[in-house]
């Protein structure tokens, strides 16, 4: 182990991946997390092949195999008739095409796998109940101060503190987020509670005129993850942990197919989140501080890539620090050079997909085939996905 040391603020998926990637390169890490317990929201995550490529390179293949679902396909369904189309194949087809699988995971399971890997390499690397409230830096040292009055210093500090990042706000004049007019719902359902025909290892997107529903299996297929987005402007709180009611959720999807109603009825507690957009930032670093993940490029959930971008960032920032530890300007300028264009493209693409996610033509039954053929059929799939899934963060020349 060298004496090089990096502090990571935030123990979400991005921060933990960064800690693991740094430790794997022999760089000492301390990670500070504001919560008193290390845990993730009870929700699912789709990790495309570009994300599993990084997680496997960090040694997580076996840990993920214990909890993952490798879905066989993604399907599309019509919001009212339930008509079903195969959208694209996943499973082994996807492994053959992209080299690593497309996985569906419970966030808590991925979080636990990352935490175990970090603490195996360095017990005590993660310090809880440490809320960063202020930062400062001199020529060769960066400092973080916590709410409890303590402070720590290191040559480098990475802000992985999420969408409401304190470090981003301290380094840059924070732009005001813009409300999209959409509210997302999330919930988990024990698979056994669902009718048998819904208990399948596929991801299903229900397309409708003013909303969409996505459900997919997680945790070895024991749970079904439910996400929906609806056009609504009466809820503008951007928080992942505020509960709504089943009645409110059902009301947002009234008139949708009986299978959607079964899913909604089976969710214990549905949570709601107002979707906001922020313009991509020109720069993420100042001196000895940089940012990663949602702290610098929060992304709408219409591409399923926000966490995967944080995972890719984490791998690259560790590689840049490893190569240029003595030179902060070079380390972070190379990191941004590699990552800014790609993450901005993902942010923009996710915003464009928002327009496609709500399909006004689906209000008319006769227009269904045309709408599906134009925007969703297979010919478009490789255009939409190859640039995302073929990216190999582990092979980039630093
Ligand atoms: C509805 C929805 C569905 C999604 N589905 C997908 C998907 O399928 N696939 C995908 O790749 N992405 C998905 N995303 C995006 C993904 O959830 C985020 O991009 C990802 O969680 C960002 O990770 P992060 O580590 O950057 O931030 P976070 O997960 O937000 O972690 C930040 C951490 O920092 C801590 N923290 C915050 N402030 C402080 C502070 N001041 N001091 C100390 N600690 C602090 C927090 O407690 C937290 O632990 C989805 C998002 C939404 C809203």
XYZ file of C-alpha atoms and ligand atoms in Angstrom:
451
model
C 0.000 0.000 0.000
C 1.349 3.438 -0.903
C 0.880 6.511 1.293
C -1.319 8.104 -1.376
C -4.744 8.737 0.116
C -8.109 9.797 -1.267
C -11.236 10.759 0.640
C -14.590 9.865 -0.894
C -17.705 11.661 0.351
C -20.880 9.609 -0.123
C -21.420 5.865 0.201
C -23.867 5.326 -2.671
C -23.094 3.070 -5.607
C -20.727 5.636 -7.179
C -18.764 6.365 -3.991
C -18.377 2.698 -3.058
C -17.255 1.775 -6.579
C -14.674 4.564 -6.469
C -13.414 3.365 -3.079
C -13.095 -0.187 -4.403
C -11.379 0.893 -7.643
C -8.867 3.016 -5.692
C -8.100 0.281 -3.151
C -7.606 -2.220 -5.985
C -4.935 0.106 -7.363
C -3.177 0.303 -3.992
C -4.385 3.816 -3.169
C -5.558 4.260 0.419
C -9.184 5.412 0.808
C -11.472 6.739 3.505
C -15.155 6.984 2.649
C -17.469 9.206 4.711
C -21.233 8.716 4.543
C -23.866 10.914 6.200
C -26.279 8.084 7.088
C -25.895 6.149 10.298
C -26.395 2.882 8.414
C -25.017 1.784 5.077
C -27.999 0.918 2.959
C -29.680 1.624 -0.359
C -33.316 2.321 -1.134
C -35.522 -0.731 -1.581
C -35.639 -0.567 -5.338
C -34.188 -2.149 -8.424
C -31.441 -1.208 -10.835
C -30.780 -2.323 -14.368
C -27.082 -2.615 -15.009
C -26.258 -2.703 -18.719
C -23.252 -4.593 -20.113
C -21.091 -1.464 -19.844
C -21.711 -1.479 -16.084
C -21.203 -5.209 -15.500
C -17.920 -4.960 -17.458
C -16.582 -2.606 -14.773
C -18.078 -4.516 -11.839
C -16.539 -7.765 -13.121
C -13.153 -6.058 -13.586
C -13.387 -5.076 -9.914
C -13.925 -8.722 -8.940
C -17.678 -8.726 -8.225
C -18.835 -11.392 -10.685
C -19.287 -14.158 -8.058
C -20.938 -11.878 -5.479
C -23.427 -10.643 -8.081
C -24.168 -14.177 -9.313
C -25.644 -14.929 -5.864
C -28.278 -12.185 -6.133
C -28.725 -11.185 -9.752
C -31.379 -11.790 -12.350
C -30.099 -12.206 -15.890
C -33.313 -11.448 -17.770
C -34.053 -13.239 -21.034
C -35.669 -10.293 -22.804
C -37.304 -6.890 -22.660
C -40.935 -6.720 -23.730
C -43.292 -3.902 -24.623
C -46.961 -3.944 -23.709
C -49.873 -1.721 -24.634
C -51.247 0.227 -21.692
C -54.902 -0.729 -22.186
C -55.115 -3.853 -24.369
C -52.076 -5.587 -22.874
C -50.869 -6.531 -26.384
C -47.255 -7.701 -26.062
C -44.210 -7.324 -28.339
C -40.748 -8.780 -27.875
C -38.534 -5.659 -27.860
C -35.076 -7.191 -27.685
C -33.404 -10.335 -26.382
C -31.089 -10.262 -23.401
C -29.604 -13.237 -21.511
C -26.975 -15.156 -23.503
C -27.773 -13.171 -26.669
C -26.666 -10.037 -24.926
C -23.548 -11.726 -23.487
C -22.559 -12.884 -27.003
C -23.089 -9.414 -28.383
C -21.534 -7.265 -25.659
C -19.257 -9.672 -23.777
C -20.814 -9.174 -20.343
C -24.428 -9.588 -19.238
C -27.246 -7.148 -18.685
C -28.335 -7.618 -15.080
C -31.300 -6.668 -12.946
C -30.404 -6.175 -9.292
C -31.861 -5.024 -6.015
C -29.983 -1.835 -5.162
C -29.334 -3.115 -1.654
C -27.700 -6.278 -3.052
C -25.299 -4.345 -5.295
C -24.599 -1.963 -2.445
C -23.840 -4.872 -0.071
C -21.536 -6.544 -2.621
C -19.578 -3.292 -3.039
C -19.442 -2.674 0.724
C -18.127 -6.195 1.405
C -15.477 -5.842 -1.283
C -14.312 -2.474 0.110
C -14.195 -3.578 3.744
C -12.450 -6.840 2.832
C -9.625 -4.812 1.298
C -9.654 -2.232 4.083
C -11.674 -2.875 7.251
C -12.708 0.487 8.652
C -12.541 2.246 5.273
C -16.166 3.378 5.611
C -17.064 5.890 8.318
C -20.779 6.509 8.977
C -22.742 9.442 10.450
C -20.402 11.955 8.813
C -22.303 14.648 6.980
C -20.052 16.943 4.969
C -21.100 20.568 5.471
C -18.117 22.565 4.170
C -14.906 22.199 2.180
C -11.660 24.125 1.695
C -8.258 23.602 0.096
C -4.721 24.933 0.118
C -2.047 24.204 -2.501
C -1.468 20.580 -1.599
C -4.281 19.601 0.763
C -8.050 19.394 0.570
C -10.261 19.485 3.666
C -13.820 18.415 4.448
C -15.666 19.544 7.566
C -18.504 17.535 9.026
C -21.666 18.487 10.851
C -20.285 17.005 14.104
C -17.463 19.579 14.119
C -14.698 17.205 12.987
C -12.608 17.595 9.812
C -10.353 15.423 7.639
C -7.718 16.251 5.039
C -6.196 14.403 2.102
C -4.387 15.172 -1.132
C -7.641 14.478 -3.056
C -11.355 14.480 -2.248
C -14.055 13.002 -4.475
C -17.616 14.231 -4.029
C -19.883 11.237 -4.670
C -22.655 12.820 -2.629
C -25.506 12.462 -5.072
C -28.052 14.684 -6.741
C -28.161 17.275 -3.928
C -24.350 17.354 -3.640
C -22.952 19.687 -0.987
C -19.556 19.525 -2.659
C -20.932 20.524 -6.070
C -22.720 23.476 -4.429
C -19.517 24.557 -2.647
C -17.323 24.293 -5.749
C -19.666 25.711 -8.389
C -22.578 28.118 -8.440
C -25.436 25.628 -8.381
C -27.838 25.912 -11.328
C -31.499 25.647 -10.500
C -33.043 22.308 -11.466
C -36.020 22.442 -13.803
C -39.111 20.355 -13.078
C -39.938 17.999 -15.962
C -43.655 17.797 -15.248
C -43.200 14.121 -14.394
C -43.439 12.164 -11.176
C -41.814 8.736 -10.780
C -43.171 5.989 -8.533
C -41.234 3.027 -7.205
C -42.050 -0.064 -5.178
C -41.138 -3.701 -4.635
C -43.485 -6.680 -4.792
C -42.845 -10.212 -3.454
C -42.993 -12.294 -6.648
C -45.262 -14.880 -4.993
C -47.988 -12.263 -4.605
C -48.304 -11.758 -8.351
C -50.463 -13.766 -10.727
C -48.400 -16.574 -12.227
C -48.305 -15.129 -15.758
C -46.465 -12.037 -14.418
C -43.769 -14.054 -12.622
C -41.295 -14.082 -15.508
C -37.621 -13.226 -15.948
C -38.272 -10.438 -18.423
C -38.313 -6.680 -18.107
C -41.649 -5.242 -19.241
C -42.313 -1.669 -20.377
C -45.951 -0.633 -20.597
C -46.374 2.204 -23.086
C -49.157 4.686 -22.598
C -50.207 8.153 -23.688
C -49.307 10.074 -20.517
C -47.143 7.699 -18.551
C -45.220 4.477 -18.585
C -44.770 1.510 -16.292
C -41.689 -0.671 -16.109
C -41.364 -3.809 -14.024
C -38.540 -6.265 -13.768
C -37.433 -9.083 -11.456
C -34.602 -8.632 -8.951
C -32.974 -10.642 -6.109
C -32.852 -14.066 -7.814
C -36.401 -13.449 -9.063
C -37.862 -13.257 -5.549
C -39.014 -9.656 -5.962
C -40.535 -7.638 -8.769
C -39.330 -4.044 -9.029
C -41.975 -1.541 -10.116
C -41.212 1.898 -11.582
C -43.666 4.186 -13.241
C -43.600 7.727 -14.491
C -46.639 9.890 -15.036
C -47.152 13.422 -16.345
C -48.266 15.417 -13.296
C -47.334 18.825 -11.982
C -48.717 18.803 -8.440
C -45.711 17.113 -6.783
C -42.278 18.712 -7.024
C -40.199 17.183 -4.222
C -37.038 15.538 -5.517
C -36.606 12.893 -2.857
C -36.290 9.149 -3.182
C -37.782 8.319 0.235
C -41.183 10.015 0.401
C -44.058 7.567 0.563
C -47.271 8.039 -1.373
C -50.375 5.864 -1.164
C -51.576 2.953 -3.255
C -54.741 4.907 -3.991
C -52.790 7.871 -5.386
C -50.634 5.591 -7.532
C -53.689 3.663 -8.762
C -55.348 6.953 -9.592
C -52.378 7.950 -11.784
C -52.866 4.734 -13.787
C -56.619 4.408 -13.756
C -57.921 2.736 -16.912
C -54.651 0.857 -17.492
C -54.658 -2.910 -18.060
C -55.635 -5.314 -15.247
C -52.029 -6.550 -14.962
C -50.886 -3.005 -14.132
C -53.625 -2.807 -11.500
C -52.466 -6.150 -9.998
C -48.924 -4.847 -9.754
C -50.010 -1.599 -8.108
C -52.258 -3.387 -5.598
C -49.387 -5.662 -4.553
C -46.888 -2.908 -3.672
C -46.489 -2.520 0.080
C -45.440 1.128 0.142
C -45.148 3.117 -3.069
C -42.626 5.999 -3.045
C -42.796 9.049 -5.292
C -40.115 11.360 -6.676
C -40.449 14.496 -8.805
C -38.155 14.276 -11.836
C -35.942 17.329 -12.358
C -33.376 18.135 -15.062
C -30.127 20.049 -14.774
C -28.013 21.224 -17.690
C -24.745 19.237 -18.023
C -21.814 20.988 -16.292
C -18.711 22.145 -18.219
C -16.344 21.064 -15.488
C -16.504 18.844 -12.396
C -13.192 19.623 -10.698
C -11.558 22.475 -8.801
C -8.004 21.981 -7.536
C -7.934 18.853 -5.414
C -11.685 18.211 -5.505
C -13.680 16.439 -8.159
C -17.170 14.956 -8.479
C -18.677 11.777 -9.852
C -22.081 10.221 -10.530
C -25.276 12.104 -9.751
C -23.242 14.844 -8.028
C -22.122 16.076 -11.476
C -24.499 14.571 -14.058
C -27.860 13.540 -12.602
C -29.789 11.745 -15.317
C -33.471 11.123 -15.902
C -34.377 7.447 -15.563
C -35.426 7.012 -19.229
C -32.232 5.214 -20.234
C -31.524 3.226 -17.040
C -27.916 4.453 -16.953
C -27.493 6.907 -14.047
C -25.865 4.426 -11.669
C -23.933 2.831 -14.507
C -22.428 6.221 -15.377
C -21.384 6.606 -11.720
C -19.743 3.151 -11.918
C -17.859 4.073 -15.112
C -16.775 7.444 -13.617
C -15.505 5.688 -10.501
C -13.312 3.304 -12.477
C -11.857 6.089 -14.647
C -11.210 8.576 -11.837
C -9.320 5.862 -9.932
C -7.249 5.066 -13.022
C -6.460 8.776 -13.565
C -5.428 9.281 -9.933
C -3.304 6.154 -10.106
C -1.437 7.441 -13.152
C -1.152 11.128 -12.241
C -1.261 11.194 -8.436
C 1.434 13.854 -8.218
C -0.369 16.131 -10.659
C -3.946 17.149 -9.736
C -4.434 19.272 -12.834
C -3.509 16.412 -15.141
C -5.379 13.756 -13.110
C -8.691 15.587 -13.166
C -8.411 17.144 -16.622
C -7.817 13.677 -18.083
C -10.740 12.301 -16.039
C -13.068 14.994 -17.391
C -11.717 14.619 -20.916
C -12.625 10.938 -20.845
C -15.980 11.260 -19.086
C -17.723 14.586 -19.802
C -18.829 13.967 -23.393
C -20.141 10.499 -22.689
C -22.100 11.426 -19.576
C -23.519 14.553 -21.274
C -24.669 12.368 -24.172
C -26.384 10.019 -21.714
C -28.075 12.941 -19.913
C -29.322 14.324 -23.262
C -30.418 10.929 -24.595
C -32.370 10.214 -21.399
C -34.138 13.568 -21.835
C -34.960 12.770 -25.465
C -36.292 9.372 -24.433
C -38.706 11.120 -22.130
C -40.577 12.375 -25.174
C -40.705 8.848 -26.535
C -41.707 7.279 -23.228
C -45.091 8.944 -23.372
C -46.694 8.008 -26.594
C -49.765 10.189 -27.289
C -50.577 8.082 -30.354
C -51.267 5.153 -28.022
C -54.435 6.855 -26.867
C -55.914 5.721 -30.184
C -56.014 1.987 -30.462
C -55.543 1.920 -34.240
C -52.304 3.897 -34.072
C -50.518 1.338 -31.922
C -48.774 -0.644 -34.624
C -47.536 2.509 -36.339
C -46.196 3.972 -33.105
C -44.399 0.783 -32.139
C -42.969 0.331 -35.641
C -41.688 3.876 -35.844
C -40.022 4.291 -32.507
C -39.575 1.036 -30.750
C -38.877 -1.735 -33.221
C -35.690 -3.705 -33.416
C -34.081 -1.715 -36.174
C -33.795 1.159 -33.696
C -32.507 -0.943 -30.855
C -28.893 -1.162 -31.972
C -28.860 2.579 -32.715
C -30.120 3.174 -29.202
C -27.990 0.692 -27.341
C -24.696 -0.218 -29.042
C -22.905 3.045 -28.186
C -23.945 2.599 -24.570
C -23.237 -1.075 -23.969
C -20.068 -1.436 -26.067
C -18.199 1.219 -24.081
C -15.344 -0.363 -22.147
C -14.192 1.851 -19.282
C -11.604 -0.779 -18.333
C -9.805 -0.538 -21.690
C -9.515 3.228 -22.047
C -6.000 4.595 -22.460
C -5.400 6.885 -19.485
C -36.793 6.144 -10.741
C -35.317 5.921 -10.989
C -34.886 4.722 -11.557
C -33.524 4.530 -11.866
N -33.142 3.364 -12.463
C -31.823 3.213 -12.803
C -31.374 2.009 -13.462
O -32.164 1.079 -13.729
N -30.046 1.908 -13.790
C -29.144 2.902 -13.497
O -27.960 2.758 -13.831
N -29.542 4.037 -12.843
C -30.849 4.218 -12.494
N -31.238 5.356 -11.853
C -30.222 6.364 -11.502
C -29.447 5.986 -10.244
O -30.347 5.721 -9.188
C -28.492 7.105 -9.810
O -27.843 7.638 -10.937
C -27.414 6.543 -8.863
O -28.004 6.029 -7.686
C -26.383 7.648 -8.503
O -25.423 7.116 -7.620
P -24.469 8.080 -6.794
O -23.580 7.184 -5.994
O -23.869 9.089 -7.684
O -25.445 8.905 -5.832
P -26.388 8.387 -4.652
O -26.851 7.012 -4.900
O -27.414 9.446 -4.456
O -25.417 8.341 -3.379
C -25.005 9.517 -2.711
C -24.584 9.127 -1.300
O -23.998 10.278 -0.689
C -24.528 10.446 0.616
N -24.450 11.879 0.918
C -25.196 12.872 0.374
N -24.841 14.069 0.887
C -23.843 13.813 1.774
C -23.064 14.664 2.625
N -23.259 15.980 2.651
N -22.110 14.090 3.406
C -21.911 12.740 3.384
N -22.634 11.894 2.605
C -23.582 12.420 1.789
C -25.957 9.912 0.516
O -26.475 9.559 1.780
C -25.754 8.715 -0.419
O -25.395 7.552 0.299
C -32.590 5.552 -11.545
C -33.020 6.734 -10.928
C -34.370 6.929 -10.659
C -34.828 8.224 -10.028
